[in-house]
Short mmCIF file of C-alpha atoms and ligand atoms in Angstrom, two decimals:
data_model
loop_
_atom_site.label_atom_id
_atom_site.label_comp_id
_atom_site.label_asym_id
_atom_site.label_seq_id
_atom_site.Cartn_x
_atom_site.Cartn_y
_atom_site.Cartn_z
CA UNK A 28 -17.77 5.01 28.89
CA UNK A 29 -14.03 6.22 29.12
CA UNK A 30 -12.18 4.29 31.62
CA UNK A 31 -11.82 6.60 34.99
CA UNK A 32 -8.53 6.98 35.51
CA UNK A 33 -6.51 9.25 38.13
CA UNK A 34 -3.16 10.77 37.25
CA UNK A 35 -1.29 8.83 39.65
CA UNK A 36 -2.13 5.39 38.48
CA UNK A 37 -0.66 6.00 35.08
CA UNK A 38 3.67 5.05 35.89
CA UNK A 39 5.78 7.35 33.73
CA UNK A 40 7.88 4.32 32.97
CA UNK A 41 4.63 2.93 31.01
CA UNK A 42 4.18 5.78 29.51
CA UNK A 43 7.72 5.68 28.58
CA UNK A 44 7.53 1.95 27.14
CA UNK A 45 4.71 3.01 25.13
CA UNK A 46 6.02 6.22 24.27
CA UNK A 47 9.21 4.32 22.85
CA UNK A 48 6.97 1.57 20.96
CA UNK A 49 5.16 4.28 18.93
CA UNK A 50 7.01 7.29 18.55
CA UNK A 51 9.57 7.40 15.70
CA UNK A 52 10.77 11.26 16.15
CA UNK A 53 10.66 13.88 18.81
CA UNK A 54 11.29 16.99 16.92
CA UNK A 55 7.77 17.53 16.07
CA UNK A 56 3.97 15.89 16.37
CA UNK A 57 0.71 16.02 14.59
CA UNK A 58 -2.04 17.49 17.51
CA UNK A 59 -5.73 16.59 16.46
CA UNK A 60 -7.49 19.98 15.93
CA UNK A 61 -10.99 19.91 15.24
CA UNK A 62 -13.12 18.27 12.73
CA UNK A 63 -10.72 15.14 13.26
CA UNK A 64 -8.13 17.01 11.16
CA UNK A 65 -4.57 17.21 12.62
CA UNK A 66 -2.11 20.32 12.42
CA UNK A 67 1.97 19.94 12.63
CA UNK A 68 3.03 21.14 16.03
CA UNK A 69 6.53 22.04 15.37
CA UNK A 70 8.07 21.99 19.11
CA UNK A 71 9.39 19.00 20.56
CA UNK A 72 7.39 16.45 22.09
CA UNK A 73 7.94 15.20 25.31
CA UNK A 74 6.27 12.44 27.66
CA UNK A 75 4.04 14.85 29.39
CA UNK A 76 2.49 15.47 25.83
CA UNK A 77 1.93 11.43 25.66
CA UNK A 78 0.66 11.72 29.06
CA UNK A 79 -2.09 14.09 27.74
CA UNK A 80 -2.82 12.03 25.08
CA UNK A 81 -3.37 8.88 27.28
CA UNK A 82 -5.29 10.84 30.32
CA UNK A 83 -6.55 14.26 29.62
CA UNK A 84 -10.36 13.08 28.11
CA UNK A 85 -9.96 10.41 30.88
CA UNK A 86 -9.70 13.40 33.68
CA UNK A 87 -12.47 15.52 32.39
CA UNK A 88 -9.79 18.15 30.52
CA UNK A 89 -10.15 19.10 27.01
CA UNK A 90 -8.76 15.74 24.80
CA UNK A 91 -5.50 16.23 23.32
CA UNK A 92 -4.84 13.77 20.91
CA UNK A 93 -1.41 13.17 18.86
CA UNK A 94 -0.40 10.95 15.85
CA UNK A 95 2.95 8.63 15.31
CA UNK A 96 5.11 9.55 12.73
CA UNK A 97 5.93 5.92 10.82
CA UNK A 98 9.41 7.62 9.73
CA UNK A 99 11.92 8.75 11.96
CA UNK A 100 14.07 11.58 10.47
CA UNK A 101 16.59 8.91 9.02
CA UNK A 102 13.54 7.52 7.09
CA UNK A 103 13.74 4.60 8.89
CA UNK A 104 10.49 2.70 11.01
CA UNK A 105 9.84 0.08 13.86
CA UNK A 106 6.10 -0.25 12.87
CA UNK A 107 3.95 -0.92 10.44
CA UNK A 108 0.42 -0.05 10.35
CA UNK A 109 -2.00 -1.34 7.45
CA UNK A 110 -4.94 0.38 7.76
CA UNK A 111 -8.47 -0.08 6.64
CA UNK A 112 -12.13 1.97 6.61
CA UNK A 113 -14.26 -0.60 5.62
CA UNK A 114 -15.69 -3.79 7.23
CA UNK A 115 -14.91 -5.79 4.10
CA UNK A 116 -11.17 -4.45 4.03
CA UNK A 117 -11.04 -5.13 7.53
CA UNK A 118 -11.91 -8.38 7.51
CA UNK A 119 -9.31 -9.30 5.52
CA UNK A 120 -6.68 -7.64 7.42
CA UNK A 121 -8.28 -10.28 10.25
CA UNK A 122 -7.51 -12.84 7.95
CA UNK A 123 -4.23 -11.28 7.38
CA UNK A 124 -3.57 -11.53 11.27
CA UNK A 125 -4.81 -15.24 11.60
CA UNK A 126 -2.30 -16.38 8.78
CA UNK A 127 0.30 -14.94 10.53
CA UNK A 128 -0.82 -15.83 13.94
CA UNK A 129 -0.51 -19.58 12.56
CA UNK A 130 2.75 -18.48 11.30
CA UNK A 131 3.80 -17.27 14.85
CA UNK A 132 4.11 -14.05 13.61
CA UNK A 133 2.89 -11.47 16.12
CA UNK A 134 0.63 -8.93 15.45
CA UNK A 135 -1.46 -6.32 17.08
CA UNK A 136 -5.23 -5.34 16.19
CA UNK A 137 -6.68 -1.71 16.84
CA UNK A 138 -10.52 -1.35 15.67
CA UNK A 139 -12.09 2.25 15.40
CA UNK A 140 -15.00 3.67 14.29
CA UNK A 141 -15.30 1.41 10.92
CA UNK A 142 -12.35 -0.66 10.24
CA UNK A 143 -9.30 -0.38 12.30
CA UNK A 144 -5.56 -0.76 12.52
CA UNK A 145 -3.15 -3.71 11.98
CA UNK A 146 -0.19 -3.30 13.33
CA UNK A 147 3.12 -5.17 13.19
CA UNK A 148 6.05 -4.17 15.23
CA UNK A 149 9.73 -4.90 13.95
CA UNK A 150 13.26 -4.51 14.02
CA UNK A 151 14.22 -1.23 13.30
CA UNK A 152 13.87 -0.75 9.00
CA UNK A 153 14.26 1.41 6.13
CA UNK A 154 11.21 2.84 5.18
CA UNK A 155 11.30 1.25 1.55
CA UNK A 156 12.08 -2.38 3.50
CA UNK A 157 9.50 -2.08 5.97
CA UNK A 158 6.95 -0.87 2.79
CA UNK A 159 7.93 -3.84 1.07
CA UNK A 160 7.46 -6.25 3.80
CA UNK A 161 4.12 -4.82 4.41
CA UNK A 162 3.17 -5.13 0.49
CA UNK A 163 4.76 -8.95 0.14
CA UNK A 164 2.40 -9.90 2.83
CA UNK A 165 -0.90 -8.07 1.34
CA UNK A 166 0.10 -9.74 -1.83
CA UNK A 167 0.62 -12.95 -0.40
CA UNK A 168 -2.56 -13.57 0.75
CA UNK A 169 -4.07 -12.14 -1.97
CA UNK A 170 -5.58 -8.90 -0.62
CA UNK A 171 -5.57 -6.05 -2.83
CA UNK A 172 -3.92 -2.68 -1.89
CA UNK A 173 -5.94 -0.92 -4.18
CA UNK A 174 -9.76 -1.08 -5.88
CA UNK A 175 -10.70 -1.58 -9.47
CA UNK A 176 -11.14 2.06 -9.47
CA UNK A 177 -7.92 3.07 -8.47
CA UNK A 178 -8.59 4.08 -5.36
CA UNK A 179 -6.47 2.68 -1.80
CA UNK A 180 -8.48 -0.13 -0.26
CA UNK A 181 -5.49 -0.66 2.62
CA UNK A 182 -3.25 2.12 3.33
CA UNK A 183 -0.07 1.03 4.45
CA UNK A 184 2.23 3.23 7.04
CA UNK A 185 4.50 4.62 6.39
CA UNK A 186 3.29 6.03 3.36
CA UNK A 187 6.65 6.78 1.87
CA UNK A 188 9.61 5.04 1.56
CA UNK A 189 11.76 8.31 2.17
CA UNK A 190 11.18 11.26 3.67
CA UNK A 191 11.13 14.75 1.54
CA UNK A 192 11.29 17.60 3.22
CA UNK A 193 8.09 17.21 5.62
CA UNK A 194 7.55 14.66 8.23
CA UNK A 195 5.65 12.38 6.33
CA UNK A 196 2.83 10.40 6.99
CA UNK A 197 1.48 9.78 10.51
CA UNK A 198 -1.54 7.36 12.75
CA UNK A 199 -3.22 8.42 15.64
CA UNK A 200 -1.75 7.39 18.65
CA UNK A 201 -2.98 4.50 20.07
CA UNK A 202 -5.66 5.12 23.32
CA UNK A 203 -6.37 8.05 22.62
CA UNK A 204 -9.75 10.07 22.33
CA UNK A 205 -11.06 10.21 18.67
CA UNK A 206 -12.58 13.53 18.76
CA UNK A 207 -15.13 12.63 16.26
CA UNK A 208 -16.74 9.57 18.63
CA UNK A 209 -15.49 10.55 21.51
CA UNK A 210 -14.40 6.87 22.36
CA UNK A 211 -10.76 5.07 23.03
CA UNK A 212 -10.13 2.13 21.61
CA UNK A 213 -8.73 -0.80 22.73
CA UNK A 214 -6.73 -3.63 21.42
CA UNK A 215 -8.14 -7.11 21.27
CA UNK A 216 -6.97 -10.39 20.87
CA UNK A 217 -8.92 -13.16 18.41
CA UNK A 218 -12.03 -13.18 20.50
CA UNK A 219 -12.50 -9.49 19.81
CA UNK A 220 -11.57 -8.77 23.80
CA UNK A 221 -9.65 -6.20 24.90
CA UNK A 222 -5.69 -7.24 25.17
CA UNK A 223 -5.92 -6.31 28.99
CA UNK A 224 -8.38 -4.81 31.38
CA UNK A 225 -7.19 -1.86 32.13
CA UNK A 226 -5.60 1.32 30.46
CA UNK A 227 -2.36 0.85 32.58
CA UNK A 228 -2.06 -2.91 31.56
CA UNK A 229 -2.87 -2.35 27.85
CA UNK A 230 0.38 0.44 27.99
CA UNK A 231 2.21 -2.44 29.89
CA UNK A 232 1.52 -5.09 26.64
CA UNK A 233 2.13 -2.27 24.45
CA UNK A 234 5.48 -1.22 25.58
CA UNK A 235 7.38 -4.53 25.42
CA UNK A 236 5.09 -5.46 22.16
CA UNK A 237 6.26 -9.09 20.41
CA UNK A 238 8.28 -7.81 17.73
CA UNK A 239 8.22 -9.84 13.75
CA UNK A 240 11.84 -11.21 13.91
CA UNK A 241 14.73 -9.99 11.52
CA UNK A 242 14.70 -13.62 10.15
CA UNK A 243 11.02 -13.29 9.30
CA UNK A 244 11.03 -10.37 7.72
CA UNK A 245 14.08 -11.49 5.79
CA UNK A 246 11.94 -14.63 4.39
CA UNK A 247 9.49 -12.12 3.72
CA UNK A 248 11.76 -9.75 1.70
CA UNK A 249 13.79 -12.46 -0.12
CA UNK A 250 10.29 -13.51 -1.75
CA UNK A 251 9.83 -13.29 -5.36
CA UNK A 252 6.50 -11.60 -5.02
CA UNK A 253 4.77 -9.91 -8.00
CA UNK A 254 3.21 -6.33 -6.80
CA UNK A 255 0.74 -6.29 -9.33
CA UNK A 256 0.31 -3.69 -11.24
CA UNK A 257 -2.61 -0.30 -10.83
CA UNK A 258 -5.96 -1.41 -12.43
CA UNK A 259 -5.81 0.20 -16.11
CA UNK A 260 -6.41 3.81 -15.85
CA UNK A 261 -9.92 5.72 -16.11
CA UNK A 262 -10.85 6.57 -19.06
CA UNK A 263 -11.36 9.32 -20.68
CA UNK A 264 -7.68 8.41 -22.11
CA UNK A 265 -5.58 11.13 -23.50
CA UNK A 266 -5.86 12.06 -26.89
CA UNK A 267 -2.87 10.59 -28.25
CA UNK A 268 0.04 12.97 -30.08
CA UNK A 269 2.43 12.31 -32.62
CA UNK A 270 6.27 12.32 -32.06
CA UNK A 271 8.30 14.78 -33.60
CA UNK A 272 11.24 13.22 -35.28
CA UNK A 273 13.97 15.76 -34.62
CA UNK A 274 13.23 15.92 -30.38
CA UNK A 275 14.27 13.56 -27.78
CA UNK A 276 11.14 11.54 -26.62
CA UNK A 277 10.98 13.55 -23.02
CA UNK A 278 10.13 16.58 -25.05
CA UNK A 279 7.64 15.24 -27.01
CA UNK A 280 6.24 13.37 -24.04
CA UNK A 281 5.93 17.09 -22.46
CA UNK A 282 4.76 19.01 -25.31
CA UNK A 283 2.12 16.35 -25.48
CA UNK A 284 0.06 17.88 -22.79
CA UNK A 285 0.31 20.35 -20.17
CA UNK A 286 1.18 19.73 -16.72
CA UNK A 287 -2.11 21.11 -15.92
CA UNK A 288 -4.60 18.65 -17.67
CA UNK A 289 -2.36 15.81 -17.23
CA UNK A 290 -2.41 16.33 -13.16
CA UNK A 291 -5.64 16.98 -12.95
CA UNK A 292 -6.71 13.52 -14.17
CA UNK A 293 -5.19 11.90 -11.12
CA UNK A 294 -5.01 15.24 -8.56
CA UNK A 295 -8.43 17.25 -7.78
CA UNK A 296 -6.93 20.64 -8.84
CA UNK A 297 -9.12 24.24 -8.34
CA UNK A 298 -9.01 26.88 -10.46
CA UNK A 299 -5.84 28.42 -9.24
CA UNK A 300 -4.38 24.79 -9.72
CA UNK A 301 -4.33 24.13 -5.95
CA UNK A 302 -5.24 20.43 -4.67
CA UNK A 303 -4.25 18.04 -2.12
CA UNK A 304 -0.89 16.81 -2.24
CA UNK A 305 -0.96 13.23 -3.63
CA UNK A 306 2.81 12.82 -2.40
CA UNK A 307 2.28 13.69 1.21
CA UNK A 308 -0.58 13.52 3.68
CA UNK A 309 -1.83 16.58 2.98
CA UNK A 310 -4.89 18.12 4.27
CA UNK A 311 -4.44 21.46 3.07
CA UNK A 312 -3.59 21.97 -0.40
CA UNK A 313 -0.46 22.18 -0.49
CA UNK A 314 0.42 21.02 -4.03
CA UNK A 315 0.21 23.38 -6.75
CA UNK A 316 0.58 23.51 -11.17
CA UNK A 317 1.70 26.96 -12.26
CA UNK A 318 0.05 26.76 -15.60
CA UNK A 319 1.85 29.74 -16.98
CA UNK A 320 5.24 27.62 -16.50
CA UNK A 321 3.91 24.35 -16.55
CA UNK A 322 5.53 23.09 -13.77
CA UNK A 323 4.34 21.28 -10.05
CA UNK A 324 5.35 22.00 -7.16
CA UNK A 325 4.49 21.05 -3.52
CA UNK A 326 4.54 23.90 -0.79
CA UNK A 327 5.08 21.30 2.25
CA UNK A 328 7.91 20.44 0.51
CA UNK A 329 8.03 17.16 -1.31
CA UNK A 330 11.18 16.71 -3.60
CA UNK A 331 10.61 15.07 -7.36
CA UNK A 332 13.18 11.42 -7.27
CA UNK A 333 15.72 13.89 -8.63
CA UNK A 334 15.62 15.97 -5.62
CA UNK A 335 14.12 19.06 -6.74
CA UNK A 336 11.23 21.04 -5.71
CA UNK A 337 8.44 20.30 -8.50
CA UNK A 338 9.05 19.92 -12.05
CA UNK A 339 7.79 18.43 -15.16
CA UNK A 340 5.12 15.65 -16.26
CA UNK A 341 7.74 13.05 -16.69
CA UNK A 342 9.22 14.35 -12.95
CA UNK A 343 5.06 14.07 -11.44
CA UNK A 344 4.84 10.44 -13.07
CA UNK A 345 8.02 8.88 -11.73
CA UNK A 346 6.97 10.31 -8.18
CA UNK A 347 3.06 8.84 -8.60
CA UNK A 348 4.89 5.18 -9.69
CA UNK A 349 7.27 5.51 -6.82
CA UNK A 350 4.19 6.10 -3.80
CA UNK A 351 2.36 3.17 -5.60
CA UNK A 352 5.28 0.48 -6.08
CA UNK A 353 6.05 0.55 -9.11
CA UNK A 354 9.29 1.06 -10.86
CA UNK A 355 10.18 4.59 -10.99
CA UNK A 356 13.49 5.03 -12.89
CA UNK A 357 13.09 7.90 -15.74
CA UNK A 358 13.19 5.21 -18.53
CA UNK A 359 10.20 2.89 -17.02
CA UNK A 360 8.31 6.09 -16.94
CA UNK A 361 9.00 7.43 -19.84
CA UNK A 362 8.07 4.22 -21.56
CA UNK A 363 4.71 3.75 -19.70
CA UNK A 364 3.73 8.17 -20.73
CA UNK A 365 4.84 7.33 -24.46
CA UNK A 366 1.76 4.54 -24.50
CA UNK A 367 -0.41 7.17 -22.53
CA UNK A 368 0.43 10.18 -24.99
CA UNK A 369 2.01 9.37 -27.74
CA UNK A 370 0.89 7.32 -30.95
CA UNK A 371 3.24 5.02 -32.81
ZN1 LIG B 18 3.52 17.23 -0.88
#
């Protein structure tokens, strides 16, 4: 049953607090819309929208729920949230929480529907730092960011390490109504209990959260970690080409195979070449190959490393090593699509 609340219990300066813990940017917010799916409000968000968020379902209005951007518009992040859908991944984010907890390293846990949220709340970071930190530690105790089959197991947010042109990715905020159970839920400490009784107490925790100290995150960083590498790619592999001696390698590598086929081995792409954005959090197919020019571009507006609004295969692959860790510089991808494409 949602906690009863009246208006007048919740203090704006909570609200505030909590407000300040979560939000990153106040420019824009993601609203909930149906269907669990979330649509960009571009207007600026203010503490009566939190105060929504927090109350409306509670008062017997219509829920309106809102996300947290992880980046603020400097690309920069005082959270991170590792996220996981499945009981198994979830229990090792538990695990993840109790190492640290014996490390007196604070952290705050958020179960949903299946899984839940980890977060861990910091001095204020880059996005690539803060991505890092977050990977060190899933390395460290030996949980795997992604399955055999490629796919995320953990999701770690923020999602990017720099912002394109959109906002970026985004988590529901906390104690709100998921629309798709109807429920809020709560924090809880190691015995699975909520942090604090009420609503107004759990805002109270949440808006003078322990933060990870600098000097922790520091020991974190300095670690010579290995992020291992993706699981060896699905076959069917390409069917291999031979280099033409009198073009540079980048040519070959992109008369090789079209932008097309080579996408759509790692992007679901329709007929018209439209899919789901694998750079952004996309939920409306926003990224598109123009087959006649061989070329991919994203309509929400995600930049190639270079800076430019779609491009080639070589421009695609750097971008796909970049969002999974790996080293994206133009000769450590060209190197890794010359095994893919090319034979000796
Ligand atoms: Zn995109």
């Amino acid at each position: 049953m949602p906690e009863r609340l009246r208006s007048v219990e919740l203090d704006p300066n909570l609200t505030h607090a909590f407000a300040e813990t979560f939000i990153s940017r106040w420019d824009c917010y993601p609203l909930q819309i149906e269907k669990g799916t979330y649509t960009q409000v571009r207007e600026k968000l203010t503490l009566s929208h939190v105060f929504k968020h927090l109350t409306n379902a509670r008062l017997g209005y219509p829920p309106f729920t809102i996300g947290a951007y992880a980046l603020s518009e400097k690309s920069q992040a005082k959270w991170v949230c590792l996220d996981a859908d499945a009981d198994q991944q979830w229990a090792e984010l538990w695990r993840l929480a109790y190492s640290l907890r014996d490390a007196e390293v604070p952290t705050y846990i958020e179960p949903s529907r299946r899984g839940g949220h980890l977060w861990l709340f910091t001095p204020l970071l880059s996005g690539s730092d803060i991505r890092q930190f977050a990977r060190k530690l899933l390395v460290m105790e030996k949980i795997s960011e992604y399955g055999e089959d490629r796919k995320r197991r953990i999701e770690i947010y923020p999602k990017q390490d720099v912002l394109g042109e959109g906002a970026g990715s985004f988590v529901r905020l906390p104690l709100g109504v998921h629309q798709k159970t109807g429920q809020v839920y709560h924090f809880v400490d190691f015995e699975n209990k909520p942090i604090a009784p009420s609503i107004r107490e759990q805002l109270a925790v949440l808006g003078q959260p322990n933060r990870v100290s600098q000097e922790f995150v520091s020991t974190i960083l300095a670690q010579e970690v290995e992020v291992p590498a993706l699981p060896p790619k699905p076959s069917p592999k390409f069917k291999k080409h031979k280099a033409r001696h009198n073009e540079p390698l980048s040519e070959s590598l992109k008369h090789a195979v079209s932008v097309f086929d080579f996408v759509s081995r790692y992007v679901d792409l329709n007929e018209q070449g439209r899919g789901l954005c694998p750079f952004h959090d996309d939920h409306e197919r926003s990224f598109a190959v123009n087959k006649q020019r061989n070329y991919w571009h994203c309509f929400a507006g995600c930049l190639t490393s270079d800076g430019n609004k779609g491009g080639s295969l070589i421009d695609f692959w750097m971008k796909w090593r970049e969002i999974h860790g790996q080293d994206s510089s133009f000769a450590a991808t060209v190197k890794e699509l010359r095994e893919m494409l090319l034979s000796s």
